[in-house]
Amino acid sequence: MKTRPYHHGDLRAALLALAEDTLRDRGPAELSLRELAREAGVSPAAPSRHFKTKQALLDALAVEGFERLTGTMTGVLERAGASFAERLTALTRTYVSFATGNPALLELMFSRKHEPNPPAELITAMQGLMTMATDLIEDGQRRGEVREGPIVMAAVPLAAILQGMTDLALSGGFTGEQVDEGLTETIAFILRGYAP
Amino acid sequence: MKTRPYHHGDLRAALLALAEDTLRDRGPAELSLRELAREAGVSPAAPSRHFKTKQALLDALAVEGFERLTGTMTGVLERAGASFAERLTALTRTYVSFATGNPALLELMFSRKHEPNPPAELITAMQGLMTMATDLIEDGQRRGEVREGPIVMAAVPLAAILQGMTDLALSGGFTGEQVDEGLTETIAFILRGYAP
DNA sequence: ACCTGAACACCGTTCAAGT
DNA sequence: ACCTGAACACCGTTCAAGT
């Protein structure tokens, strides 16, 4: 049998995993570095070697979330059809599925959006997701399935509707089936809006 | 000249005003009850008579925000034209204007959306805003300017796009002029989506 | 009714010191 | 390099006591 990693092996990864757990079932307000340290079996000062500050840990968690989401999306796109409608549907379903599966993490991922100095790593991770949206639209425009216009402006409604759809799925008390129907409706709305 | 209100007059209102100030220019994370008490010139325990907990103060602030926003919107609607396009434009501009003027407050207003037990007052205040959106759409449907369909589902894209537009205006580093153009684009997108 | 003073159990962060 | 122990300056909240 394996012994526990000597002197706490990979504390950084352990802290991230524990943080995601408490984030998931007790919310970000309840997250305490000292408590994380206790759960990991280290002293209160130990985490500071890996995350200079509590915010740094939260940022690292957010980056991890973006990477997981964009990774999944990339995989899904490879298996999806070529039309704008098919690719939009595939990405939308992936996004909403991630959101309903990791609501607190998703909120954390976007929580630093309006703040003055988001760390470079987080900006990069966020842009990765934004790029998937703009690529989707540009591809649709090339295929003549999406009306012309500035890409950034076109990406806003898409991103926004996804967030809104997600909110409804999370807090609306809907069944999985209802969310699925709503998704179809929403995608139809977007397609009409983008129609040439 | 007026003397300062005896024994701190309306501490409740004073705390709310001070809280909104620090929320505006230092963010919600920096908000401390003890500091608010210091600024108001009372003991650390004094606020607890008016707000049992820090969250209660934040909730009260959020409720105040919703009331101010819906109040302004109602006034604007009275002066707006009758067509769906006109009323949608009027409400959208009012919303984005409030959002860019009170970004931190707006975020606070929606921050308890996903949490388990939002206080009844906050739910009511949020529903007031939601009702304005659904009323707008129902009115458009009655006039034959908006396609038929479940109102809730139709309100999601609207609310979502507004939030998304707001995000872009806040964190995109756009000029007022650019936001204005973007708004026109966005409204056009919504109108196409809703077209019968 | 409204507020004070003092206390309790926590925080995040720092820093010398250990291994 | 990584962690401990102890300390510092703060929290939110509670509760007897004052006016």
CSV table of C-alpha atoms (C1' of nucleotides) in Angstrom, one decimal:
chain,number,residue,atom,x,y,z
A,1,MET,CA,0.0,0.0,0.0
A,2,LYS,CA,1.0,3.6,-0.7
A,3,THR,CA,2.0,5.7,2.3
A,4,ARG,CA,0.7,9.3,2.3
A,5,PRO,CA,3.1,11.5,0.4
A,6,TYR,CA,5.9,12.5,2.7
A,7,HIS,CA,5.6,15.8,4.4
A,8,HIS,CA,2.4,16.4,2.5
A,9,GLY,CA,3.5,15.7,-1.1
A,10,ASP,CA,1.7,18.2,-3.3
A,11,LEU,CA,0.2,20.7,-0.9
A,12,ARG,CA,-0.7,23.1,-3.7
A,13,ALA,CA,-2.9,20.6,-5.5
A,14,ALA,CA,-4.4,19.4,-2.2
A,15,LEU,CA,-5.4,22.9,-1.3
A,16,LEU,CA,-7.0,23.5,-4.7
A,17,ALA,CA,-9.0,20.3,-4.5
A,18,LEU,CA,-10.2,21.0,-1.0
A,19,ALA,CA,-11.0,24.6,-1.9
A,20,GLU,CA,-13.1,23.4,-4.8
A,21,ASP,CA,-15.0,21.0,-2.5
A,22,THR,CA,-15.9,23.7,0.0
A,23,LEU,CA,-16.7,26.1,-2.7
A,24,ARG,CA,-19.1,23.6,-4.2
A,25,ASP,CA,-21.1,22.9,-1.1
A,26,ARG,CA,-20.7,25.9,1.1
A,27,GLY,CA,-20.0,28.8,-1.2
A,28,PRO,CA,-17.0,31.2,-1.6
A,29,ALA,CA,-17.9,33.2,1.5
A,30,GLU,CA,-17.3,30.2,3.8
A,31,LEU,CA,-13.9,29.5,2.3
A,32,SER,CA,-11.1,30.0,4.9
A,33,LEU,CA,-7.4,29.5,4.3
A,34,ARG,CA,-6.9,28.4,7.8
A,35,GLU,CA,-9.6,25.8,7.6
A,36,LEU,CA,-8.1,24.5,4.3
A,37,ALA,CA,-4.8,24.2,6.0
A,38,ARG,CA,-6.4,22.3,8.9
A,39,GLU,CA,-8.1,19.9,6.5
A,40,ALA,CA,-4.8,19.3,4.7
A,41,GLY,CA,-3.1,18.7,8.0
A,42,VAL,CA,-0.6,21.5,7.8
A,43,SER,CA,0.0,24.7,9.8
A,44,PRO,CA,-1.9,27.9,9.1
A,45,ALA,CA,1.2,29.5,7.5
A,46,ALA,CA,1.9,26.6,5.1
A,47,PRO,CA,-0.5,27.6,2.3
A,48,SER,CA,1.3,31.0,1.9
A,49,ARG,CA,4.2,29.2,0.2
A,50,HIS,CA,1.9,28.2,-2.6
A,51,PHE,CA,-0.6,31.0,-2.7
A,52,LYS,CA,0.7,34.3,-1.4
A,53,THR,CA,-2.9,35.4,-0.7
A,54,LYS,CA,-6.4,33.9,-0.4
A,55,GLN,CA,-7.3,35.7,-3.6
A,56,ALA,CA,-4.4,34.1,-5.4
A,57,LEU,CA,-5.8,30.7,-4.5
A,58,LEU,CA,-9.3,31.7,-5.8
A,59,ASP,CA,-7.7,33.0,-9.0
A,60,ALA,CA,-5.8,29.7,-9.5
A,61,LEU,CA,-9.1,27.9,-9.0
A,62,ALA,CA,-10.8,30.1,-11.6
A,63,VAL,CA,-8.0,29.5,-14.1
A,64,GLU,CA,-8.3,25.8,-13.6
A,65,GLY,CA,-12.1,26.1,-14.3
A,66,PHE,CA,-11.6,28.0,-17.5
A,67,GLU,CA,-9.0,25.5,-18.7
A,68,ARG,CA,-11.3,22.6,-18.0
A,69,LEU,CA,-14.3,24.2,-19.7
A,70,THR,CA,-12.4,25.2,-22.9
A,71,GLY,CA,-10.8,21.8,-23.0
A,72,THR,CA,-14.2,20.1,-22.9
A,73,MET,CA,-15.5,22.5,-25.5
A,74,THR,CA,-12.6,21.9,-27.9
A,75,GLY,CA,-13.2,18.1,-27.7
A,76,VAL,CA,-16.9,18.6,-28.3
A,77,LEU,CA,-16.3,20.7,-31.4
A,78,GLU,CA,-14.2,18.0,-32.9
A,79,ARG,CA,-17.1,15.6,-32.8
A,80,ALA,CA,-19.7,18.2,-33.9
A,81,GLY,CA,-21.1,18.9,-37.4
A,82,ALA,CA,-19.9,21.8,-39.6
A,83,SER,CA,-23.0,24.0,-39.7
A,84,PHE,CA,-23.3,27.1,-37.5
A,85,ALA,CA,-26.5,25.7,-35.9
A,86,GLU,CA,-24.9,22.4,-35.1
A,87,ARG,CA,-21.7,24.0,-33.6
A,88,LEU,CA,-23.7,26.6,-31.7
A,89,THR,CA,-25.9,23.9,-30.2
A,90,ALA,CA,-23.0,21.7,-29.2
A,91,LEU,CA,-21.1,24.6,-27.5
A,92,THR,CA,-24.3,25.8,-25.8
A,93,ARG,CA,-25.1,22.5,-24.3
A,94,THR,CA,-21.6,22.0,-23.1
A,95,TYR,CA,-21.5,25.4,-21.5
A,96,VAL,CA,-24.8,25.0,-19.7
A,97,SER,CA,-23.9,21.5,-18.6
A,98,PHE,CA,-20.7,22.7,-17.1
A,99,ALA,CA,-22.5,25.6,-15.5
A,100,THR,CA,-25.2,23.5,-13.8
A,101,GLY,CA,-22.5,21.0,-12.7
A,102,ASN,CA,-20.2,23.6,-11.3
A,103,PRO,CA,-22.3,26.6,-10.4
A,104,ALA,CA,-20.1,28.1,-7.7
A,105,LEU,CA,-17.0,27.5,-9.7
A,106,LEU,CA,-18.5,29.3,-12.8
A,107,GLU,CA,-19.5,32.3,-10.6
A,108,LEU,CA,-16.0,32.4,-9.2
A,109,MET,CA,-14.6,32.3,-12.8
A,110,PHE,CA,-16.4,35.5,-13.7
A,111,SER,CA,-16.3,37.2,-10.4
A,112,ARG,CA,-13.1,39.2,-11.1
A,113,LYS,CA,-14.5,40.5,-14.4
A,114,HIS,CA,-15.1,44.0,-13.1
A,115,GLU,CA,-12.2,44.4,-10.8
A,116,PRO,CA,-9.2,46.7,-11.4
A,117,ASN,CA,-6.3,44.3,-11.6
A,118,PRO,CA,-7.1,40.7,-12.6
A,119,PRO,CA,-3.9,38.6,-12.8
A,120,ALA,CA,-2.6,38.0,-16.3
A,121,GLU,CA,-3.1,34.2,-16.1
A,122,LEU,CA,-6.8,34.8,-15.4
A,123,ILE,CA,-7.2,37.2,-18.3
A,124,THR,CA,-5.6,34.7,-20.6
A,125,ALA,CA,-7.9,31.9,-19.5
A,126,MET,CA,-10.9,34.1,-19.9
A,127,GLN,CA,-9.9,35.1,-23.4
A,128,GLY,CA,-9.5,31.5,-24.3
A,129,LEU,CA,-13.2,31.1,-23.8
A,130,MET,CA,-14.1,34.3,-25.5
A,131,THR,CA,-12.0,33.2,-28.5
A,132,MET,CA,-14.1,30.1,-28.9
A,133,ALA,CA,-17.2,32.2,-29.1
A,134,THR,CA,-15.8,34.7,-31.7
A,135,ASP,CA,-14.3,31.8,-33.7
A,136,LEU,CA,-17.7,30.2,-33.8
A,137,ILE,CA,-19.3,33.4,-35.1
A,138,GLU,CA,-16.6,34.1,-37.6
A,139,ASP,CA,-16.9,30.6,-39.0
A,140,GLY,CA,-20.6,31.1,-39.3
A,141,GLN,CA,-20.0,34.4,-41.2
A,142,ARG,CA,-17.6,32.7,-43.6
A,143,ARG,CA,-20.2,30.0,-44.3
A,144,GLY,CA,-22.8,32.8,-45.0
A,145,GLU,CA,-24.9,31.5,-42.1
A,146,VAL,CA,-24.4,34.5,-39.8
A,147,ARG,CA,-24.9,38.1,-40.9
A,148,GLU,CA,-21.9,40.3,-41.2
A,149,GLY,CA,-20.9,42.8,-38.5
A,150,PRO,CA,-18.2,43.4,-35.8
A,151,ILE,CA,-17.4,40.1,-34.1
A,152,VAL,CA,-17.0,41.5,-30.6
A,153,MET,CA,-20.5,43.0,-30.7
A,154,ALA,CA,-21.8,39.7,-32.1
A,155,ALA,CA,-20.2,37.7,-29.3
A,156,VAL,CA,-21.8,39.7,-26.5
A,157,PRO,CA,-25.4,38.5,-27.1
A,158,LEU,CA,-24.1,34.9,-27.4
A,159,ALA,CA,-22.1,35.0,-24.1
A,160,ALA,CA,-24.9,36.9,-22.4
A,161,ILE,CA,-27.7,34.6,-23.4
A,162,LEU,CA,-25.7,31.6,-22.2
A,163,GLN,CA,-25.1,33.2,-18.8
A,164,GLY,CA,-28.8,34.1,-18.6
A,165,MET,CA,-29.9,30.6,-19.6
A,166,THR,CA,-27.6,29.2,-17.0
A,167,ASP,CA,-29.0,31.4,-14.3
A,168,LEU,CA,-32.5,30.3,-15.1
A,169,ALA,CA,-31.4,26.6,-15.1
A,170,LEU,CA,-29.7,27.1,-11.7
A,171,SER,CA,-32.1,29.2,-9.8
A,172,GLY,CA,-35.4,28.7,-11.6
A,173,GLY,CA,-36.1,25.3,-10.1
A,174,PHE,CA,-36.5,23.7,-13.5
A,175,THR,CA,-36.2,20.0,-14.3
A,176,GLY,CA,-33.5,18.8,-16.6
A,177,GLU,CA,-36.2,18.3,-19.3
A,178,GLN,CA,-37.4,21.8,-19.0
A,179,VAL,CA,-33.9,23.2,-19.2
A,180,ASP,CA,-33.4,21.2,-22.3
A,181,GLU,CA,-36.5,22.6,-23.9
A,182,GLY,CA,-35.5,26.1,-22.9
A,183,LEU,CA,-32.2,25.5,-24.5
A,184,THR,CA,-33.8,24.7,-27.8
A,185,GLU,CA,-35.9,27.8,-27.6
A,186,THR,CA,-32.8,29.9,-26.7
A,187,ILE,CA,-30.7,28.5,-29.5
A,188,ALA,CA,-33.6,29.3,-31.9
A,189,PHE,CA,-33.7,32.9,-30.6
A,190,ILE,CA,-30.0,33.3,-31.2
A,191,LEU,CA,-30.2,31.8,-34.7
A,192,ARG,CA,-32.9,34.3,-35.6
A,193,GLY,CA,-30.9,37.1,-34.2
A,194,TYR,CA,-27.8,36.1,-36.2
A,195,ALA,CA,-29.7,35.3,-39.4
A,196,PRO,CA,-28.3,37.1,-42.5
B,1,MET,CA,-27.4,75.8,12.2
B,2,LYS,CA,-28.6,72.3,12.8
B,3,THR,CA,-26.9,70.2,15.4
B,4,ARG,CA,-26.0,66.7,14.6
B,5,PRO,CA,-28.9,64.4,15.2
B,6,TYR,CA,-29.0,63.5,18.9
B,7,HIS,CA,-27.4,60.2,19.8
B,8,HIS,CA,-26.8,59.5,16.1
B,9,GLY,CA,-30.2,60.1,14.7
B,10,ASP,CA,-30.9,57.6,12.0
B,11,LEU,CA,-28.0,55.1,12.3
B,12,ARG,CA,-29.6,52.7,10.0
B,13,ALA,CA,-29.7,55.2,7.1
B,14,ALA,CA,-26.2,56.4,7.9
B,15,LEU,CA,-24.8,52.9,7.8
B,16,LEU,CA,-26.5,52.2,4.5
B,17,ALA,CA,-25.2,55.4,2.9
B,18,LEU,CA,-21.6,54.8,4.2
B,19,ALA,CA,-21.8,51.2,3.0
B,20,GLU,CA,-22.8,52.3,-0.5
B,21,ASP,CA,-19.9,54.7,-0.6
B,22,THR,CA,-17.3,52.1,0.3
B,23,LEU,CA,-19.0,49.6,-1.9
B,24,ARG,CA,-18.7,52.0,-4.8
B,25,ASP,CA,-15.0,52.8,-4.5
B,26,ARG,CA,-13.5,49.8,-2.7
B,27,GLY,CA,-15.6,46.9,-3.6
B,28,PRO,CA,-17.7,44.5,-1.4
B,29,ALA,CA,-14.8,42.5,-0.1
B,30,GLU,CA,-13.4,45.6,1.7
B,31,LEU,CA,-16.6,46.3,3.5
B,32,SER,CA,-16.3,45.9,7.2
B,33,LEU,CA,-19.1,46.4,9.7
B,34,ARG,CA,-16.7,47.6,12.4
B,35,GLU,CA,-15.2,50.1,10.0
B,36,LEU,CA,-18.7,51.4,9.1
B,37,ALA,CA,-19.4,51.8,12.8
B,38,ARG,CA,-16.2,53.7,13.3
B,39,GLU,CA,-17.0,56.0,10.4
B,40,ALA,CA,-20.5,56.6,11.8
B,41,GLY,CA,-19.0,57.3,15.2
B,42,VAL,CA,-20.6,54.4,17.1
B,43,SER,CA,-19.4,51.4,18.9
B,44,PRO,CA,-18.7,48.1,17.1
B,45,ALA,CA,-21.8,46.5,18.5
B,46,ALA,CA,-24.2,49.4,17.5
B,47,PRO,CA,-25.0,48.2,13.9
B,48,SER,CA,-26.3,44.9,15.2
B,49,ARG,CA,-29.5,46.7,16.4
B,50,HIS,CA,-30.3,47.6,12.8
B,51,PHE,CA,-28.8,44.8,10.9
B,52,LYS,CA,-28.5,41.5,12.7
B,53,THR,CA,-25.7,40.4,10.4
B,54,LYS,CA,-23.4,41.9,7.8
B,55,GLN,CA,-25.3,40.0,5.1
B,56,ALA,CA,-28.5,41.7,6.3
B,57,LEU,CA,-27.0,45.0,5.6
B,58,LEU,CA,-25.9,44.0,2.1
B,59,ASP,CA,-29.3,42.6,1.4
B,60,ALA,CA,-30.9,45.9,2.5
B,61,LEU,CA,-28.6,47.7,0.2
B,62,ALA,CA,-29.5,45.4,-2.7
B,63,VAL,CA,-33.2,46.0,-2.0
B,64,GLU,CA,-32.7,49.7,-2.1
B,65,GLY,CA,-30.9,49.4,-5.4
B,66,PHE,CA,-33.8,47.4,-7.0
B,67,GLU,CA,-36.3,49.9,-5.8
B,68,ARG,CA,-34.3,52.8,-7.2
B,69,LEU,CA,-33.9,51.1,-10.6
B,70,THR,CA,-37.5,50.0,-11.0
B,71,GLY,CA,-38.6,53.4,-9.9
B,72,THR,CA,-36.5,55.1,-12.6
B,73,MET,CA,-37.7,52.6,-15.2
B,74,THR,CA,-41.3,53.2,-14.4
B,75,GLY,CA,-40.8,56.9,-14.8
B,76,VAL,CA,-39.1,56.5,-18.1
B,77,LEU,CA,-41.8,54.2,-19.5
B,78,GLU,CA,-44.4,56.9,-18.8
B,79,ARG,CA,-42.6,59.3,-21.1
B,80,ALA,CA,-41.7,56.7,-23.8
B,81,GLY,CA,-43.6,55.9,-27.0
B,82,ALA,CA,-46.0,52.9,-27.3
B,83,SER,CA,-44.2,50.6,-29.7
B,84,PHE,CA,-42.2,47.7,-28.5
B,85,ALA,CA,-39.1,49.0,-30.2
B,86,GLU,CA,-39.4,52.3,-28.4
B,87,ARG,CA,-40.2,50.9,-25.0
B,88,LEU,CA,-37.4,48.3,-25.3
B,89,THR,CA,-34.9,51.0,-26.2
B,90,ALA,CA,-36.0,53.2,-23.3
B,91,LEU,CA,-35.7,50.4,-20.8
B,92,THR,CA,-32.4,49.2,-22.1
B,93,ARG,CA,-30.8,52.6,-22.0
B,94,THR,CA,-32.1,53.2,-18.5
B,95,TYR,CA,-30.8,49.8,-17.3
B,96,VAL,CA,-27.3,50.2,-18.9
B,97,SER,CA,-27.1,53.8,-17.6
B,98,PHE,CA,-27.9,52.6,-14.0
B,99,ALA,CA,-25.4,49.7,-14.4
B,100,THR,CA,-22.6,51.9,-15.5
B,101,GLY,CA,-23.3,54.4,-12.9
B,102,ASN,CA,-23.6,51.9,-10.0
B,103,PRO,CA,-21.5,48.8,-11.1
B,104,ALA,CA,-20.8,47.5,-7.7
B,105,LEU,CA,-24.3,48.0,-6.5
B,106,LEU,CA,-25.7,46.2,-9.5
B,107,GLU,CA,-23.4,43.2,-8.9
B,108,LEU,CA,-24.5,43.1,-5.3
B,109,MET,CA,-28.1,43.2,-6.3
B,110,PHE,CA,-27.7,39.9,-8.3
B,111,SER,CA,-25.1,38.3,-6.1
B,112,ARG,CA,-27.6,36.3,-4.0
B,113,LYS,CA,-29.3,34.9,-7.0
B,114,HIS,CA,-27.9,31.4,-6.7
B,115,GLU,CA,-27.9,31.2,-3.0
B,116,PRO,CA,-30.1,28.9,-1.0
B,117,ASN,CA,-32.2,31.3,1.2
B,118,PRO,CA,-32.5,34.8,-0.2
B,119,PRO,CA,-34.7,36.9,2.2
B,120,ALA,CA,-38.2,37.5,1.1
B,121,GLU,CA,-37.7,41.3,0.7
B,122,LEU,CA,-34.9,40.7,-1.8
B,123,ILE,CA,-36.9,38.2,-3.8
B,124,THR,CA,-39.8,40.7,-4.0
B,125,ALA,CA,-37.5,43.5,-5.2
B,126,MET,CA,-35.9,41.3,-7.8
B,127,GLN,CA,-39.3,40.1,-9.1
B,128,GLY,CA,-40.3,43.7,-9.5
B,129,LEU,CA,-37.6,44.1,-12.1
B,130,MET,CA,-38.4,40.8,-13.7
B,131,THR,CA,-42.1,41.9,-14.0
B,132,MET,CA,-41.1,45.0,-15.9
B,133,ALA,CA,-39.4,42.8,-18.5
B,134,THR,CA,-42.2,40.3,-18.8
B,135,ASP,CA,-44.8,43.1,-19.0
B,136,LEU,CA,-42.8,44.7,-21.8
B,137,ILE,CA,-42.8,41.5,-23.8
B,138,GLU,CA,-46.4,40.7,-23.2
B,139,ASP,CA,-47.3,44.1,-24.3
B,140,GLY,CA,-45.3,43.6,-27.5
B,141,GLN,CA,-47.0,40.3,-28.1
B,142,ARG,CA,-50.4,41.9,-27.7
B,143,ARG,CA,-49.4,44.5,-30.3
B,144,GLY,CA,-48.3,41.8,-32.6
B,145,GLU,CA,-44.8,43.1,-32.6
B,146,VAL,CA,-43.3,40.2,-30.7
B,147,ARG,CA,-43.7,36.6,-31.6
B,148,GLU,CA,-45.8,34.3,-29.4
B,149,GLY,CA,-44.3,31.9,-26.9
B,150,PRO,CA,-43.8,31.4,-23.1
B,151,ILE,CA,-43.1,34.8,-21.5
B,152,VAL,CA,-40.5,33.5,-19.0
B,153,MET,CA,-38.4,32.0,-21.8
B,154,ALA,CA,-38.7,35.2,-23.8
B,155,ALA,CA,-37.6,37.3,-20.8
B,156,VAL,CA,-34.4,35.4,-20.3
B,157,PRO,CA,-32.6,36.5,-23.5
B,158,LEU,CA,-33.7,40.1,-22.8
B,159,ALA,CA,-32.4,40.1,-19.2
B,160,ALA,CA,-29.3,38.2,-20.2
B,161,ILE,CA,-28.3,40.5,-23.1
B,162,LEU,CA,-28.8,43.5,-20.9
B,163,GLN,CA,-26.4,42.0,-18.4
B,164,GLY,CA,-23.9,41.1,-21.1
B,165,MET,CA,-24.1,44.5,-22.7
B,166,THR,CA,-23.5,46.0,-19.3
B,167,ASP,CA,-20.5,43.8,-18.7
B,168,LEU,CA,-19.0,45.0,-22.0
B,169,ALA,CA,-19.7,48.6,-21.2
B,170,LEU,CA,-18.1,48.3,-17.8
B,171,SER,CA,-15.0,46.2,-18.4
B,172,GLY,CA,-14.5,46.6,-22.1
B,173,GLY,CA,-12.9,50.0,-21.8
B,174,PHE,CA,-15.3,51.6,-24.3
B,175,THR,CA,-16.2,55.2,-24.7
B,176,GLY,CA,-19.7,56.4,-24.0
B,177,GLU,CA,-20.1,56.8,-27.8
B,178,GLN,CA,-19.1,53.2,-28.5
B,179,VAL,CA,-21.4,51.9,-25.8
B,180,ASP,CA,-24.2,53.9,-27.4
B,181,GLU,CA,-23.5,52.3,-30.8
B,182,GLY,CA,-23.2,48.9,-29.2
B,183,LEU,CA,-26.6,49.5,-27.6
B,184,THR,CA,-28.2,50.2,-30.9
B,185,GLU,CA,-26.7,47.0,-32.4
B,186,THR,CA,-27.8,45.0,-29.4
B,187,ILE,CA,-31.4,46.3,-29.5
B,188,ALA,CA,-31.5,45.4,-33.2
B,189,PHE,CA,-30.3,41.9,-32.3
B,190,ILE,CA,-33.1,41.5,-29.8
B,191,LEU,CA,-35.7,42.9,-32.1
B,192,ARG,CA,-34.7,40.4,-34.8
B,193,GLY,CA,-34.8,37.6,-32.2
B,194,TYR,CA,-38.3,38.6,-31.1
B,195,ALA,CA,-39.7,39.3,-34.6
B,196,PRO,CA,-42.9,37.5,-35.3
C,1,DA,C1',-35.2,51.8,22.3
C,2,DC,C1',-30.7,52.5,21.4
C,3,DC,C1',-26.0,52.2,22.4
C,4,DT,C1',-21.4,51.0,25.0
C,5,DG,C1',-17.6,48.0,26.7
C,6,DA,C1',-15.7,44.0,26.9
C,7,DA,C1',-15.3,39.5,25.5
C,8,DC,C1',-15.2,35.2,22.3
C,9,DA,C1',-13.9,32.7,18.6
C,10,DC,C1',-12.3,33.3,14.6
C,11,DC,C1',-9.7,35.4,10.4
C,12,DG,C1',-5.4,36.5,6.8
C,13,DT,C1',-0.7,37.4,6.8
C,14,DT,C1',4.1,37.8,8.4
C,15,DC,C1',8.4,36.1,10.1
C,16,DA,C1',11.8,33.9,12.6
C,17,DA,C1',13.1,29.4,13.2
C,18,DG,C1',13.3,24.6,12.3
C,19,DT,C1',14.1,20.3,9.1
D,1,DA,C1',12.5,24.2,-0.6
D,2,DC,C1',8.9,23.5,2.5
D,3,DC,C1',6.8,23.8,6.7
D,4,DT,C1',6.0,25.1,12.0
D,5,DG,C1',5.0,28.2,15.9
D,6,DA,C1',3.9,32.3,17.5
D,7,DA,C1',2.5,36.7,16.9
D,8,DC,C1',-0.1,40.9,14.9
D,9,DA,C1',-3.8,43.5,13.6
D,10,DC,C1',-7.9,42.8,12.3
D,11,DC,C1',-12.8,40.6,11.9
D,12,DG,C1',-18.3,39.4,13.0
D,13,DT,C1',-21.2,38.6,16.7
D,14,DT,C1',-22.9,38.3,21.5
D,15,DC,C1',-24.2,40.0,25.9
D,16,DA,C1',-24.4,42.2,30.1
D,17,DA,C1',-24.7,46.8,31.4
D,18,DG,C1',-25.7,51.6,30.9
D,19,DT,C1',-28.8,55.9,29.5
